[in-house]
Amino acid sequence: MPSTKIAGIGFYVPEKVVTNFDLMRHMDTTDEWIQERSGIVERRYVERHEETTASIGAKAARIAIERAGITKEEVDFIVFATLSPDYFFPGCGVLMQRELGITHTEIGALDIRNQCSGFVYGLTVADQFVRSGMYKNVLLVGAEVHSMGLDFTTRGRNVSVLFGDGAGAVVLQPTDEPGQGILTSKLHSDGTHAEQLALICPGAHGGYHAKKMGMDVDFGFDENLEFGELFVTQKMLDDAMTYPVMDGQLVFKTAVTKFPEVIREVLDDQGLSVADIDLFIPHQANLRISQFVQRKLGLPDGKVWNNIQRYGNTTAATIPIALCEAWEAGKVKKGDLVCIAAFGSGFTWAASLIRW
Ligand code: ACO
């Protein structure tokens, strides 16, 4: 059975740079607070109404397709990972297909809803399709437009300062070269803390989970309706429930435990050790989390690629953007062992080992 290699990689970040000082004009925050807690100096935001998650995904995809040496018509499957889709439905996969001008229908498009772990989950799904021989050129994209959905008042500052917009893409192909490609992946999930890092409204929950979890929340649903319900109520809008919520300290504590666990799991699976890793690309959630994990593993600075300082947390896009930057900088060479790992909302977490 062949394994799966990354045949082409690309990324796109919007031109507009938004610094911590820019955010200070909208909310009560400081450059010092943001840098100290997260490492972030600036992030990119899309040109409002000119770019979307699907359209920036397409920009990254075009580069990956060209570098893979194929035409867009040769892509036979799309996997699109995002938590900030253009529409509730249909997903960004088909919107990006249209944006790329792929008009033939001998292709499938799948959307992945795994937030920060979306790229690693997507890579693992795509890997199965390639290994099995079902598809030969899978286009995997992680893209986010957070700037359209954040609370830019002081009320939302604990979340808003962390996120940025961007997209990364890879083309995956089969390879018969012994030892090359994706060696292993491990995926995990635990729904216990689903609401601790979430965007709950709008949605079709009707207050069900909140009631079951003993949360005292009034979503403003109309009790007089005979059936049906609105995804969004006036109360949700009035009370700013349509923005993401995050228990930052719980996320931090859990992330720094799960990252090293899953990384050791993929290494053990292959009989490898931390010393064998040539490059570690952590999901760019927060520089402090990445540094903590790096120290715990005992990896030197030269083997870790961080770029959250410049882009903020671009969720499903952080790993392909960072991997592409590292590759462009000559930090990933043929034969290198690359480890990618992510943790995020769900909670879900995952890691893969790739022999370049
Ligand atoms: N600017 C200034 N002050 C702020 C800001 C801000 N942007 N945000 C919160 N504060 C204030 C709070 O209101 C609070 O004030 P108070 O003491 O007067 O009540 C104070 O700072 C401390 O707030 P905490 O939430 O306790 O701050 P903490 O030290 O936990 O840092 C942070 C917050 C950076 C979010 C941290 O918890 C963290 O890094 N968590 C990990 C979460 C993360 O990385 N999420 C990324 C997305 S999820 C993912 O990708 C895995």
Tab-separated table of N, CA and C in Angstrom, residues 26 32 38 42 57 68 84 127 137 142 178 223 264 277 288 290 294 311 314 335:
chain	number	residue	atom	x	y	z
A	26	HIS	N	-9.886	50.379	20.078
A	26	HIS	CA	-11.257	49.866	20.125
A	26	HIS	C	-11.632	49.274	21.478
A	32	GLU	N	1.480	45.503	25.854
A	32	GLU	CA	2.237	44.739	26.863
A	32	GLU	C	1.441	43.516	27.331
A	38	SER	N	0.390	36.207	25.322
A	38	SER	CA	0.191	35.367	24.129
A	38	SER	C	1.357	35.395	23.145
A	42	GLU	N	1.134	41.294	16.168
A	42	GLU	CA	0.187	41.754	15.141
A	42	GLU	C	-0.491	40.556	14.509
A	57	GLY	N	-8.937	30.691	1.190
A	57	GLY	CA	-8.554	29.274	1.061
A	57	GLY	C	-8.137	28.982	-0.371
A	68	ALA	N	2.566	21.490	-6.565
A	68	ALA	CA	2.440	20.026	-6.700
A	68	ALA	C	2.613	19.598	-8.156
A	84	SER	N	-14.821	29.111	10.857
A	84	SER	CA	-15.454	30.380	10.478
A	84	SER	C	-15.922	30.296	9.022
A	127	ASP	N	-5.374	11.224	4.331
A	127	ASP	CA	-4.370	10.152	4.280
A	127	ASP	C	-5.039	8.799	4.013
A	137	ASN	N	-5.095	13.032	-5.801
A	137	ASN	CA	-4.687	14.418	-5.537
A	137	ASN	C	-5.714	15.062	-4.614
A	142	GLY	N	-6.848	24.613	5.294
A	142	GLY	CA	-7.293	25.141	6.589
A	142	GLY	C	-7.357	26.648	6.445
A	178	PRO	N	9.934	4.196	-0.012
A	178	PRO	CA	9.888	3.609	1.339
A	178	PRO	C	10.194	4.646	2.428
A	223	GLU	N	-41.269	30.793	24.231
A	223	GLU	CA	-41.921	29.615	24.823
A	223	GLU	C	-43.324	29.373	24.254
A	264	ARG	N	4.133	12.293	22.234
A	264	ARG	CA	4.826	11.068	22.655
A	264	ARG	C	4.122	9.830	22.081
A	277	ILE	N	13.068	14.169	16.030
A	277	ILE	CA	12.285	15.229	15.361
A	277	ILE	C	13.235	16.291	14.805
A	288	ARG	N	2.949	31.111	24.606
A	288	ARG	CA	3.279	30.558	25.941
A	288	ARG	C	2.999	29.045	25.977
A	290	SER	N	3.079	27.022	23.326
A	290	SER	CA	4.108	26.393	22.488
A	290	SER	C	5.437	26.305	23.223
A	294	GLN	N	7.453	22.965	24.223
A	294	GLN	CA	8.841	22.820	23.763
A	294	GLN	C	9.769	22.471	24.927
A	311	TYR	N	0.964	36.556	13.110
A	311	TYR	CA	-0.348	36.246	12.525
A	311	TYR	C	-1.451	36.002	13.548
A	314	THR	N	-4.641	31.580	13.898
A	314	THR	CA	-5.499	31.422	12.713
A	314	THR	C	-6.138	30.023	12.687
A	335	GLY	N	13.663	13.957	3.693
A	335	GLY	CA	14.144	13.010	4.710
A	335	GLY	C	13.937	13.478	6.138
